[in-house]
Each structure stands twice: as structure tokens, then as C-alpha cells.
């Protein structure tokens, strides 16, 4: 299933005007989950489309014309004990706040962000739209488990000249999501494209950043790879990140390296969580520059990290016609153990000693 636009009916919306945010929850057209499951493909698509219409929002806006929008992506996960919880929404709240400030919008309060994410999921769960925990997910370390993808984003007021948004909306929609990366197709290739430059918006989760990412990812897919890897713009030498994920290299020396943050890399919440988990188990983690040659020659295991990716092994990396295969093309021990710990915490199979999970219900 991966990502779908089959959004759940309850949507949160806040609007900034006259110095204050006004909040509301909208209940878009829906039937019961059982009735919706029984619809024909065409009926389901029509219902889905009707949920994605907002007659009172302007078509011509700084968002639709110039890509002036920031967004977030986080998950609510069914817990082994039957409850439902969101993974580290406070961190997404913080990044959303920073992103909005980065594009010079009035920032959305962090506590309102967390409350909106939790409450939107809760209201959809009340209507029966959220999958329950299944024990069978444990068999393959939750690789095929379902969850709720939460997508908060900004949308600008109407505007046609190049300009900034002074009175944005913040919208939170939720969709069902399952495995994003296809197992068995996990090679990566460097892209000739440039995603971000110094003094640009690479560190912001800005909609406009994803235009180059989408092109580069499509080019990688056409060449038979799952993911593209961006190099730095200045020297075309250092590894930065993937199209929608950060990247880790476990070197033969034992060092676990991930590119250091700066203004060209998105500070991933999964990245930060993995660094913490790896350090706790005594792995020497470095956040530093890593050249593509070093990555190709010295890597034992490689994986990408993100809300959608979790910790997904990368079986090979290709650059300029040179292909390095990692760990014989199979999932390495460190990658598997980090993935299992992360998923275990996220699905409530392991104890959440860090307070990362925020209960929905
Ligand atoms: N880099 C980019 C460009 C991304 O889009 C994402 C996904 N949000 C990530 C990294 C990973 O971030 P996170 O772990 O917070 O999902």
C-alpha cells in the first residue's frame, strides 16, 4: 500500500489572522469503515476525492504558485497492548516551528501542534478508521505493519505576486500507511542533481525542496534503484542524504557515520533517535562529513532512516559507474538490531524508557 491519498475523514485546521490562531476539526464525507471497504474502486475514489476538497481555501496562493509551504510527517502506531501512540510528536512540533520561521511565517505553537496531531488521530480512531495491532507483524520485525501517517502542513492565503505568507493555515490530515520501501529492491545511486545549497532551504521541511527530490528519485527508479543519494553542492564529493531519508554508514573500523547536519540536510527525528540508541549500546557514532569514495570503500553496512523508512538496509551504492555491495547484499547485524529496537519501541513491544511515545488512547 505504501502511501495513499485515502485520507481519514477528520481533519484539523487552524488559521492565523489578527495575531491569533483559530482552530477547528472538520468531519469530511465518510461512511463506516466497513461500508467504505465494500465500495467499488470508482466509488471509493470519488469518496476520497470529496474528502480532499476545501471550497473555502484559495486556489491561487503563495503555496500553489511558488511552493511556499512547510510540512511534517509522523506516525501514530498501534501498540502491542492495544492502545495507540504517536512517535516523538514534540520533535516534529519543534521542526515545524523552525521550518515556519525559516520561511518567515508566523510559527505554529508547539503544544498546539502536538495536541492537533494526537486529537486528529484520536477522532479518526473513534470513528473506527485506525488499524488494530496484529501479532503477525512481529514475524518480520514490523516490516509489513500498518500505521497512521500524520501529515501537518501549511497553506497560504491567496496571493499572486511573489511573496511570503503572513496568514497561513495549518492543516493536519491522516492516512493509512504500510511498508514504504520495497524489500528486495534496495540499491541506491548518487544523483547528479543538487537538492540543497549553502544558505538555501535544505534544512527546512519546505515543499519546494521536494521537487528536485522527486525528479532524482524517479531517475533512480528508472535506472533500477530504490533511492537516490545527494552529494554536496559545493564540492560534489560528500554524501548528504536521500530523497526523503537520512543515511548511515557502518564502517569496517566499527565507526557508525552519518553526515553532520548543516543548512543542506534535514535534521531527521529518526536519525536523532538512532544516534541515541546506537550510542547507548556502545557504538561509536560520528556525525561528520563522509566522502563518497570513503563510503564506497570503507562501508560494511549501510542504511537509510526516516519516518517512512524506519531503518532500511541499503544493499548497494553506485556512483560514477562504481558499485559497492554491502554485507553481501543482505541486511547487516547492526542494521537489523537498530531497526528491531526502533520498531519495538514504536509498536510498544519494547519498553519505552525514553518517553518517546505519546498516547492517543
Ligand atoms: N531527509 C529528508 C529530505 C526527509 O524528507 C526526511 C523525512 N521527513 C528525512 C530526512 C527523515 O526525517 P524523519 O526521520 O524526521 O522522518
mmCIF file of C-alpha atoms and ligand atoms in Angstrom:
data_model
loop_
_atom_site.group_PDB
_atom_site.id
_atom_site.type_symbol
_atom_site.label_atom_id
_atom_site.label_comp_id
_atom_site.label_asym_id
_atom_site.label_seq_id
_atom_site.Cartn_x
_atom_site.Cartn_y
_atom_site.Cartn_z
ATOM 1 C CA UNK A 1 0.000 0.000 0.000
ATOM 2 C CA UNK A 2 2.777 2.439 0.892
ATOM 3 C CA UNK A 3 1.414 5.976 0.856
ATOM 4 C CA UNK A 4 -2.142 6.520 -0.310
ATOM 5 C CA UNK A 5 -4.343 9.569 -0.516
ATOM 6 C CA UNK A 6 -7.099 7.651 1.210
ATOM 7 C CA UNK A 7 -7.237 10.285 3.940
ATOM 8 C CA UNK A 8 -9.241 9.665 7.074
ATOM 9 C CA UNK A 9 -12.345 11.852 7.453
ATOM 10 C CA UNK A 10 -11.391 14.006 10.417
ATOM 11 C CA UNK A 11 -9.088 16.885 9.549
ATOM 12 C CA UNK A 12 -7.667 19.587 11.806
ATOM 13 C CA UNK A 13 -7.414 23.116 10.558
ATOM 14 C CA UNK A 14 -6.100 26.293 12.160
ATOM 15 C CA UNK A 15 -5.944 29.746 10.588
ATOM 16 C CA UNK A 16 -3.738 32.632 11.609
ATOM 17 C CA UNK A 17 -5.345 36.058 11.471
ATOM 18 C CA UNK A 18 -5.092 39.232 13.533
ATOM 19 C CA UNK A 19 -2.277 37.741 15.613
ATOM 20 C CA UNK A 20 -4.067 34.577 16.738
ATOM 21 C CA UNK A 21 -4.760 31.015 15.648
ATOM 22 C CA UNK A 22 -8.359 29.817 15.324
ATOM 23 C CA UNK A 23 -8.769 26.040 15.417
ATOM 24 C CA UNK A 24 -11.423 23.646 14.123
ATOM 25 C CA UNK A 25 -11.928 19.960 13.383
ATOM 26 C CA UNK A 26 -13.688 19.156 10.119
ATOM 27 C CA UNK A 27 -15.519 15.901 9.527
ATOM 28 C CA UNK A 28 -15.273 15.291 5.800
ATOM 29 C CA UNK A 29 -17.694 12.963 3.942
ATOM 30 C CA UNK A 30 -17.455 9.345 5.043
ATOM 31 C CA UNK A 31 -19.310 6.106 5.638
ATOM 32 C CA UNK A 32 -18.445 3.482 8.215
ATOM 33 C CA UNK A 33 -15.079 1.766 7.609
ATOM 34 C CA UNK A 34 -16.941 -1.472 6.744
ATOM 35 C CA UNK A 35 -19.181 0.321 4.245
ATOM 36 C CA UNK A 36 -16.173 2.035 2.705
ATOM 37 C CA UNK A 37 -14.349 -1.282 2.378
ATOM 38 C CA UNK A 38 -17.320 -2.623 0.403
ATOM 39 C CA UNK A 39 -17.287 0.230 -2.141
ATOM 40 C CA UNK A 40 -16.222 -0.309 -5.724
ATOM 41 C CA UNK A 41 -12.866 1.165 -6.747
ATOM 42 C CA UNK A 42 -14.622 4.041 -8.554
ATOM 43 C CA UNK A 43 -16.930 4.844 -5.622
ATOM 44 C CA UNK A 44 -14.012 4.730 -3.221
ATOM 45 C CA UNK A 45 -12.010 7.127 -5.374
ATOM 46 C CA UNK A 46 -14.955 9.532 -5.581
ATOM 47 C CA UNK A 47 -15.388 9.494 -1.828
ATOM 48 C CA UNK A 48 -11.653 10.003 -1.343
ATOM 49 C CA UNK A 49 -11.707 12.937 -3.764
ATOM 50 C CA UNK A 50 -14.657 14.538 -1.958
ATOM 51 C CA UNK A 51 -12.674 14.401 1.292
ATOM 52 C CA UNK A 52 -9.846 16.311 -0.378
ATOM 53 C CA UNK A 53 -11.891 19.371 -1.341
ATOM 54 C CA UNK A 54 -11.800 22.593 0.678
ATOM 55 C CA UNK A 55 -14.067 25.093 -1.019
ATOM 56 C CA UNK A 56 -13.078 27.928 1.308
ATOM 57 C CA UNK A 57 -9.335 27.764 0.602
ATOM 58 C CA UNK A 58 -7.885 29.860 -2.259
ATOM 59 C CA UNK A 59 -6.601 28.124 -5.376
ATOM 60 C CA UNK A 60 -4.214 30.923 -6.332
ATOM 61 C CA UNK A 61 -1.907 31.243 -3.364
ATOM 62 C CA UNK A 62 1.786 31.527 -2.486
ATOM 63 C CA UNK A 63 1.612 27.790 -1.882
ATOM 64 C CA UNK A 64 0.126 26.789 -5.238
ATOM 65 C CA UNK A 65 2.170 29.329 -7.246
ATOM 66 C CA UNK A 66 5.555 29.290 -5.522
ATOM 67 C CA UNK A 67 5.617 26.158 -3.382
ATOM 68 C CA UNK A 68 5.629 28.271 -0.226
ATOM 69 C CA UNK A 69 4.673 25.658 2.325
ATOM 70 C CA UNK A 70 6.269 23.580 5.033
ATOM 71 C CA UNK A 71 5.113 20.204 6.231
ATOM 72 C CA UNK A 72 5.787 17.365 8.629
ATOM 73 C CA UNK A 73 5.431 13.608 8.584
ATOM 74 C CA UNK A 74 4.981 11.498 11.687
ATOM 75 C CA UNK A 75 3.239 8.333 12.695
ATOM 76 C CA UNK A 76 0.707 7.014 15.168
ATOM 77 C CA UNK A 77 1.344 3.327 15.736
ATOM 78 C CA UNK A 78 -0.953 0.604 17.084
ATOM 79 C CA UNK A 79 0.635 -0.624 20.334
ATOM 80 C CA UNK A 80 1.087 -4.224 21.416
ATOM 81 C CA UNK A 81 -1.089 -3.524 24.488
ATOM 82 C CA UNK A 82 -3.981 -2.450 22.248
ATOM 83 C CA UNK A 83 -3.505 1.285 22.664
ATOM 84 C CA UNK A 84 -2.392 3.790 20.049
ATOM 85 C CA UNK A 85 0.581 6.173 20.352
ATOM 86 C CA UNK A 86 2.454 8.814 18.342
ATOM 87 C CA UNK A 87 6.253 8.688 17.996
ATOM 88 C CA UNK A 88 8.011 11.841 19.276
ATOM 89 C CA UNK A 89 5.485 14.467 18.134
ATOM 90 C CA UNK A 90 7.282 17.092 20.239
ATOM 91 C CA UNK A 91 10.264 16.797 17.894
ATOM 92 C CA UNK A 92 8.108 17.289 14.805
ATOM 93 C CA UNK A 93 6.462 20.247 16.549
ATOM 94 C CA UNK A 94 9.876 21.783 17.035
ATOM 95 C CA UNK A 95 10.950 21.187 13.432
ATOM 96 C CA UNK A 96 7.627 22.533 12.101
ATOM 97 C CA UNK A 97 8.115 25.642 14.227
ATOM 98 C CA UNK A 98 11.660 26.090 12.885
ATOM 99 C CA UNK A 99 10.517 25.439 9.308
ATOM 100 C CA UNK A 100 7.768 28.061 9.541
ATOM 101 C CA UNK A 101 10.210 30.578 10.977
ATOM 102 C CA UNK A 102 12.668 29.651 8.225
ATOM 103 C CA UNK A 103 10.102 30.669 5.603
ATOM 104 C CA UNK A 104 9.147 33.686 7.717
ATOM 105 C CA UNK A 105 5.624 32.588 8.571
ATOM 106 C CA UNK A 106 4.110 33.166 11.994
ATOM 107 C CA UNK A 107 5.226 29.936 13.752
ATOM 108 C CA UNK A 108 2.635 27.488 14.997
ATOM 109 C CA UNK A 109 2.794 26.880 18.778
ATOM 110 C CA UNK A 110 4.473 23.561 19.593
ATOM 111 C CA UNK A 111 1.912 22.439 22.163
ATOM 112 C CA UNK A 112 -0.911 23.145 19.698
ATOM 113 C CA UNK A 113 0.910 21.021 17.100
ATOM 114 C CA UNK A 114 1.193 18.006 19.427
ATOM 115 C CA UNK A 115 -2.409 18.370 20.584
ATOM 116 C CA UNK A 116 -3.688 18.672 16.996
ATOM 117 C CA UNK A 117 -1.806 15.550 15.835
ATOM 118 C CA UNK A 118 -2.968 13.455 18.793
ATOM 119 C CA UNK A 119 -6.564 14.678 18.679
ATOM 120 C CA UNK A 120 -6.945 14.229 14.906
ATOM 121 C CA UNK A 121 -5.771 10.623 15.158
ATOM 122 C CA UNK A 122 -7.974 10.062 18.202
ATOM 123 C CA UNK A 123 -11.103 11.340 16.469
ATOM 124 C CA UNK A 124 -10.429 9.164 13.423
ATOM 125 C CA UNK A 125 -9.798 6.165 15.670
ATOM 126 C CA UNK A 126 -13.132 6.847 17.426
ATOM 127 C CA UNK A 127 -14.797 6.530 14.017
ATOM 128 C CA UNK A 128 -13.089 3.149 13.576
ATOM 129 C CA UNK A 129 -10.599 4.234 10.919
ATOM 130 C CA UNK A 130 -7.411 3.045 12.571
ATOM 131 C CA UNK A 131 -5.960 -0.471 12.250
ATOM 132 C CA UNK A 132 -5.513 -2.538 15.378
ATOM 133 C CA UNK A 133 -2.253 -4.212 16.398
ATOM 134 C CA UNK A 134 -1.627 -7.579 14.755
ATOM 135 C CA UNK A 135 0.710 -10.148 16.306
ATOM 136 C CA UNK A 136 1.690 -11.362 12.826
ATOM 137 C CA UNK A 137 3.595 -8.062 12.325
ATOM 138 C CA UNK A 138 6.198 -9.319 14.801
ATOM 139 C CA UNK A 139 7.317 -12.115 12.429
ATOM 140 C CA UNK A 140 9.249 -9.796 10.141
ATOM 141 C CA UNK A 141 10.130 -7.017 12.581
ATOM 142 C CA UNK A 142 7.124 -4.884 11.638
ATOM 143 C CA UNK A 143 8.326 -4.525 8.051
ATOM 144 C CA UNK A 144 4.759 -5.052 6.861
ATOM 145 C CA UNK A 145 2.983 -3.418 9.776
ATOM 146 C CA UNK A 146 0.369 -0.709 9.340
ATOM 147 C CA UNK A 147 0.334 2.674 10.983
ATOM 148 C CA UNK A 148 -1.270 6.072 10.675
ATOM 149 C CA UNK A 149 0.719 8.641 8.753
ATOM 150 C CA UNK A 150 0.088 12.147 10.084
ATOM 151 C CA UNK A 151 0.720 14.984 7.655
ATOM 152 C CA UNK A 152 0.636 18.509 9.092
ATOM 153 C CA UNK A 153 1.257 21.247 6.532
ATOM 154 C CA UNK A 154 0.839 24.936 5.946
ATOM 155 C CA UNK A 155 -1.213 26.539 3.177
ATOM 156 C CA UNK A 156 -1.000 30.223 2.392
ATOM 157 C CA UNK A 157 -3.635 32.875 1.995
ATOM 158 C CA UNK A 158 -4.480 33.963 -1.555
ATOM 159 C CA UNK A 159 -1.694 35.775 -3.414
ATOM 160 C CA UNK A 160 -0.243 36.061 -6.896
ATOM 161 C CA UNK A 161 2.906 38.208 -6.704
ATOM 162 C CA UNK A 162 5.997 36.536 -5.253
ATOM 163 C CA UNK A 163 5.559 36.979 -1.540
ATOM 164 C CA UNK A 164 5.546 35.417 1.881
ATOM 165 C CA UNK A 165 2.620 34.026 3.817
ATOM 166 C CA UNK A 166 1.509 36.199 6.718
ATOM 167 C CA UNK A 167 -1.774 34.448 7.448
ATOM 168 C CA UNK A 168 -1.300 30.735 6.751
ATOM 169 C CA UNK A 169 -3.481 27.795 7.565
ATOM 170 C CA UNK A 170 -2.094 24.778 9.356
ATOM 171 C CA UNK A 171 -3.858 21.591 8.279
ATOM 172 C CA UNK A 172 -3.415 18.092 9.725
ATOM 173 C CA UNK A 173 -4.591 15.109 7.686
ATOM 174 C CA UNK A 174 -4.040 11.421 8.414
ATOM 175 C CA UNK A 175 -3.749 8.485 6.026
ATOM 176 C CA UNK A 176 -3.181 4.781 6.486
ATOM 177 C CA UNK A 177 0.359 3.697 5.604
ATOM 178 C CA UNK A 178 2.219 0.405 5.362
ATOM 179 C CA UNK A 179 5.685 -0.601 4.141
ATOM 180 C CA UNK A 180 7.132 2.220 2.021
ATOM 181 C CA UNK A 181 10.328 0.702 0.715
ATOM 182 C CA UNK A 182 10.032 -2.414 -1.386
ATOM 183 C CA UNK A 183 12.037 -5.306 0.086
ATOM 184 C CA UNK A 184 14.437 -6.889 -2.385
ATOM 185 C CA UNK A 185 14.946 -3.639 -4.254
ATOM 186 C CA UNK A 186 17.180 -1.611 -2.041
ATOM 187 C CA UNK A 187 20.075 -0.331 -4.093
ATOM 188 C CA UNK A 188 20.910 3.370 -4.091
ATOM 189 C CA UNK A 189 22.622 5.549 -6.672
ATOM 190 C CA UNK A 190 24.095 9.014 -6.345
ATOM 191 C CA UNK A 191 22.211 11.740 -8.174
ATOM 192 C CA UNK A 192 23.761 14.417 -10.364
ATOM 193 C CA UNK A 193 21.011 16.714 -9.110
ATOM 194 C CA UNK A 194 21.527 19.259 -6.363
ATOM 195 C CA UNK A 195 18.909 19.169 -3.619
ATOM 196 C CA UNK A 196 20.214 21.933 -1.392
ATOM 197 C CA UNK A 197 22.889 24.597 -1.261
ATOM 198 C CA UNK A 198 24.516 26.642 1.493
ATOM 199 C CA UNK A 199 22.194 29.432 2.592
ATOM 200 C CA UNK A 200 19.282 27.659 0.917
ATOM 201 C CA UNK A 201 16.307 25.852 2.430
ATOM 202 C CA UNK A 202 17.675 22.279 2.685
ATOM 203 C CA UNK A 203 17.409 22.229 6.494
ATOM 204 C CA UNK A 204 13.750 23.265 6.294
ATOM 205 C CA UNK A 205 10.998 20.754 5.541
ATOM 206 C CA UNK A 206 9.851 23.009 2.721
ATOM 207 C CA UNK A 207 7.562 21.684 -0.002
ATOM 208 C CA UNK A 208 9.742 23.263 -2.686
ATOM 209 C CA UNK A 209 12.737 21.093 -1.698
ATOM 210 C CA UNK A 210 10.875 18.014 -2.838
ATOM 211 C CA UNK A 211 10.682 18.994 -6.494
ATOM 212 C CA UNK A 212 14.333 18.076 -7.104
ATOM 213 C CA UNK A 213 13.965 15.055 -4.800
ATOM 214 C CA UNK A 214 11.005 13.716 -6.793
ATOM 215 C CA UNK A 215 12.874 14.119 -10.096
ATOM 216 C CA UNK A 216 16.013 12.483 -8.727
ATOM 217 C CA UNK A 217 14.065 9.628 -7.148
ATOM 218 C CA UNK A 218 12.275 8.960 -10.440
ATOM 219 C CA UNK A 219 15.594 8.941 -12.300
ATOM 220 C CA UNK A 220 16.986 6.463 -9.776
ATOM 221 C CA UNK A 221 13.884 4.273 -10.129
ATOM 222 C CA UNK A 222 14.187 4.299 -13.929
ATOM 223 C CA UNK A 223 17.785 3.133 -13.556
ATOM 224 C CA UNK A 224 16.611 0.293 -11.261
ATOM 225 C CA UNK A 225 17.407 1.739 -7.839
ATOM 226 C CA UNK A 226 15.209 2.268 -4.820
ATOM 227 C CA UNK A 227 16.741 5.501 -3.630
ATOM 228 C CA UNK A 228 18.897 8.374 -4.829
ATOM 229 C CA UNK A 229 21.671 9.830 -2.714
ATOM 230 C CA UNK A 230 22.520 13.509 -2.931
ATOM 231 C CA UNK A 231 26.085 14.809 -2.763
ATOM 232 C CA UNK A 232 27.037 18.273 -1.509
ATOM 233 C CA UNK A 233 26.568 21.134 -3.961
ATOM 234 C CA UNK A 234 29.936 22.854 -3.428
ATOM 235 C CA UNK A 235 32.421 20.005 -3.977
ATOM 236 C CA UNK A 236 30.178 17.206 -5.312
ATOM 237 C CA UNK A 237 32.104 14.911 -3.011
ATOM 238 C CA UNK A 238 30.373 14.488 0.332
ATOM 239 C CA UNK A 239 27.302 12.344 0.947
ATOM 240 C CA UNK A 240 24.329 14.320 2.263
ATOM 241 C CA UNK A 241 21.053 12.354 2.337
ATOM 242 C CA UNK A 242 18.409 10.549 0.296
ATOM 243 C CA UNK A 243 15.218 11.874 -1.287
ATOM 244 C CA UNK A 244 13.252 11.557 1.936
ATOM 245 C CA UNK A 245 15.650 9.954 4.388
ATOM 246 C CA UNK A 246 18.968 10.396 6.172
ATOM 247 C CA UNK A 247 21.787 7.922 5.647
ATOM 248 C CA UNK A 248 24.133 5.924 7.893
ATOM 249 C CA UNK A 249 27.337 4.039 7.071
ATOM 250 C CA UNK A 250 28.653 1.411 9.469
ATOM 251 C CA UNK A 251 32.339 1.330 8.562
ATOM 252 C CA UNK A 252 34.700 -1.650 8.685
ATOM 253 C CA UNK A 253 36.510 0.168 11.535
ATOM 254 C CA UNK A 254 33.349 -0.095 13.678
ATOM 255 C CA UNK A 255 32.537 3.610 13.451
ATOM 256 C CA UNK A 256 28.911 4.442 12.563
ATOM 257 C CA UNK A 257 28.914 7.597 10.459
ATOM 258 C CA UNK A 258 26.066 9.845 9.400
ATOM 259 C CA UNK A 259 26.631 13.146 7.604
ATOM 260 C CA UNK A 260 26.782 16.085 10.001
ATOM 261 C CA UNK A 261 23.842 18.470 9.971
ATOM 262 C CA UNK A 262 24.138 21.878 8.404
ATOM 263 C CA UNK A 263 21.921 24.013 6.262
ATOM 264 C CA UNK A 264 21.692 21.417 3.471
ATOM 265 C CA UNK A 265 20.440 18.380 5.413
ATOM 266 C CA UNK A 266 17.071 17.798 7.042
ATOM 267 C CA UNK A 267 17.518 17.020 10.760
ATOM 268 C CA UNK A 268 15.659 13.714 10.855
ATOM 269 C CA UNK A 269 13.931 12.648 14.035
ATOM 270 C CA UNK A 270 14.606 9.002 13.222
ATOM 271 C CA UNK A 271 18.260 9.963 12.644
ATOM 272 C CA UNK A 272 18.476 11.562 16.113
ATOM 273 C CA UNK A 273 16.722 8.560 17.690
ATOM 274 C CA UNK A 274 19.066 6.062 16.015
ATOM 275 C CA UNK A 275 22.156 8.018 17.069
ATOM 276 C CA UNK A 276 20.893 7.858 20.672
ATOM 277 C CA UNK A 277 20.065 4.135 20.505
ATOM 278 C CA UNK A 278 23.403 3.247 18.866
ATOM 279 C CA UNK A 279 25.462 5.264 21.379
ATOM 280 C CA UNK A 280 23.631 3.587 24.255
ATOM 281 C CA UNK A 281 24.780 0.205 23.050
ATOM 282 C CA UNK A 282 28.376 1.399 22.860
ATOM 283 C CA UNK A 283 28.633 2.036 19.121
ATOM 284 C CA UNK A 284 30.991 4.911 18.260
ATOM 285 C CA UNK A 285 28.735 7.260 16.291
ATOM 286 C CA UNK A 286 30.196 10.173 14.346
ATOM 287 C CA UNK A 287 28.273 13.000 12.781
ATOM 288 C CA UNK A 288 30.829 14.146 10.264
ATOM 289 C CA UNK A 289 31.464 14.689 6.582
ATOM 290 C CA UNK A 290 31.828 11.423 4.692
ATOM 291 C CA UNK A 291 33.209 11.446 1.158
ATOM 292 C CA UNK A 292 31.574 9.236 -1.445
ATOM 293 C CA UNK A 293 34.870 7.340 -2.007
ATOM 294 C CA UNK A 294 35.200 6.578 1.712
ATOM 295 C CA UNK A 295 31.540 5.486 1.779
ATOM 296 C CA UNK A 296 32.076 3.128 -1.171
ATOM 297 C CA UNK A 297 35.388 1.667 0.027
ATOM 298 C CA UNK A 298 35.032 1.501 3.809
ATOM 299 C CA UNK A 299 31.395 0.635 4.456
ATOM 300 C CA UNK A 300 30.353 -2.673 5.963
ATOM 301 C CA UNK A 301 26.634 -1.883 6.325
ATOM 302 C CA UNK A 302 24.550 0.993 5.068
ATOM 303 C CA UNK A 303 21.001 2.011 5.938
ATOM 304 C CA UNK A 304 18.677 4.957 5.474
ATOM 305 C CA UNK A 305 16.472 6.406 8.207
ATOM 306 C CA UNK A 306 13.188 8.256 8.291
ATOM 307 C CA UNK A 307 9.589 8.165 9.428
ATOM 308 C CA UNK A 308 8.633 6.140 6.347
ATOM 309 C CA UNK A 309 11.933 4.260 6.015
ATOM 310 C CA UNK A 310 12.408 3.360 9.698
ATOM 311 C CA UNK A 311 15.932 1.929 9.341
ATOM 312 C CA UNK A 312 16.004 0.347 5.881
ATOM 313 C CA UNK A 313 19.133 -1.502 4.728
ATOM 314 C CA UNK A 314 20.775 -0.305 1.514
ATOM 315 C CA UNK A 315 22.279 -3.306 -0.233
ATOM 316 C CA UNK A 316 24.486 -1.351 -2.628
ATOM 317 C CA UNK A 317 25.577 2.153 -3.529
ATOM 318 C CA UNK A 318 26.520 3.134 -7.080
ATOM 319 C CA UNK A 319 28.447 6.270 -8.013
ATOM 320 C CA UNK A 320 30.006 7.150 -11.359
ATOM 321 C CA UNK A 321 29.761 3.563 -12.584
ATOM 322 C CA UNK A 322 31.348 2.148 -9.423
ATOM 323 C CA UNK A 323 29.110 -0.123 -7.379
ATOM 324 C CA UNK A 324 29.816 -1.147 -3.788
ATOM 325 C CA UNK A 325 27.763 -4.046 -2.423
ATOM 326 C CA UNK A 326 27.411 -4.003 1.362
ATOM 327 C CA UNK A 327 27.313 -7.055 3.614
ATOM 328 C CA UNK A 328 26.979 -9.380 0.625
ATOM 329 C CA UNK A 329 23.724 -7.642 -0.305
ATOM 330 C CA UNK A 330 21.982 -8.791 2.866
ATOM 331 C CA UNK A 331 20.788 -6.955 5.973
ATOM 332 C CA UNK A 332 23.704 -6.482 8.369
ATOM 333 C CA UNK A 333 23.673 -7.313 12.076
ATOM 334 C CA UNK A 334 23.858 -3.716 13.320
ATOM 335 C CA UNK A 335 21.211 -2.515 10.865
ATOM 336 C CA UNK A 336 18.845 -5.312 11.878
ATOM 337 C CA UNK A 337 19.351 -4.729 15.574
ATOM 338 C CA UNK A 338 18.822 -0.967 15.312
ATOM 339 C CA UNK A 339 15.746 -1.491 13.155
ATOM 340 C CA UNK A 340 14.321 -4.041 15.598
ATOM 341 C CA UNK A 341 14.895 -1.782 18.613
ATOM 342 C CA UNK A 342 13.364 1.223 16.910
ATOM 343 C CA UNK A 343 10.321 -0.715 15.664
ATOM 344 C CA UNK A 344 9.987 -2.481 19.017
ATOM 345 C CA UNK A 345 9.742 0.861 20.817
ATOM 346 C CA UNK A 346 7.438 2.329 18.162
ATOM 347 C CA UNK A 347 4.956 -0.573 18.285
ATOM 348 C CA UNK A 348 5.156 -0.947 22.063
ATOM 349 C CA UNK A 349 6.818 -4.376 22.006
ATOM 350 C CA UNK A 350 9.831 -2.946 23.862
ATOM 351 C CA UNK A 351 9.573 -0.713 26.899
ATOM 352 C CA UNK A 352 9.662 2.976 26.043
ATOM 353 C CA UNK A 353 12.206 4.094 28.638
ATOM 354 C CA UNK A 354 12.684 7.478 26.989
ATOM 355 C CA UNK A 355 9.121 8.753 26.898
ATOM 356 C CA UNK A 356 9.181 8.851 23.106
ATOM 357 C CA UNK A 357 5.635 7.523 22.662
ATOM 358 C CA UNK A 358 2.688 9.846 23.291
ATOM 359 C CA UNK A 359 -0.595 8.038 23.980
ATOM 360 C CA UNK A 360 -3.565 8.741 21.750
ATOM 361 C CA UNK A 361 -5.950 6.409 23.539
HETATM 362 N N1 LIG B 1 15.567 13.863 4.933
HETATM 363 C C1 LIG B 1 14.530 14.238 4.162
HETATM 364 C C2 LIG B 1 14.819 15.076 2.960
HETATM 365 C C3 LIG B 1 13.222 13.853 4.506
HETATM 366 O O1 LIG B 1 12.193 14.217 3.737
HETATM 367 C C4 LIG B 1 13.015 13.047 5.653
HETATM 368 C C5 LIG B 1 11.622 12.602 6.007
HETATM 369 N N2 LIG B 1 10.996 13.541 6.834
HETATM 370 C C6 LIG B 1 14.128 12.689 6.426
HETATM 371 C C7 LIG B 1 15.381 13.111 6.033
HETATM 372 C C8 LIG B 1 13.966 11.875 7.666
HETATM 373 O O2 LIG B 1 13.347 12.637 8.678
HETATM 374 P P1 LIG B 1 12.465 11.939 9.820
HETATM 375 O O3 LIG B 1 13.332 10.895 10.430
HETATM 376 O O4 LIG B 1 12.136 13.037 10.750
HETATM 377 O O5 LIG B 1 11.289 11.360 9.136
#
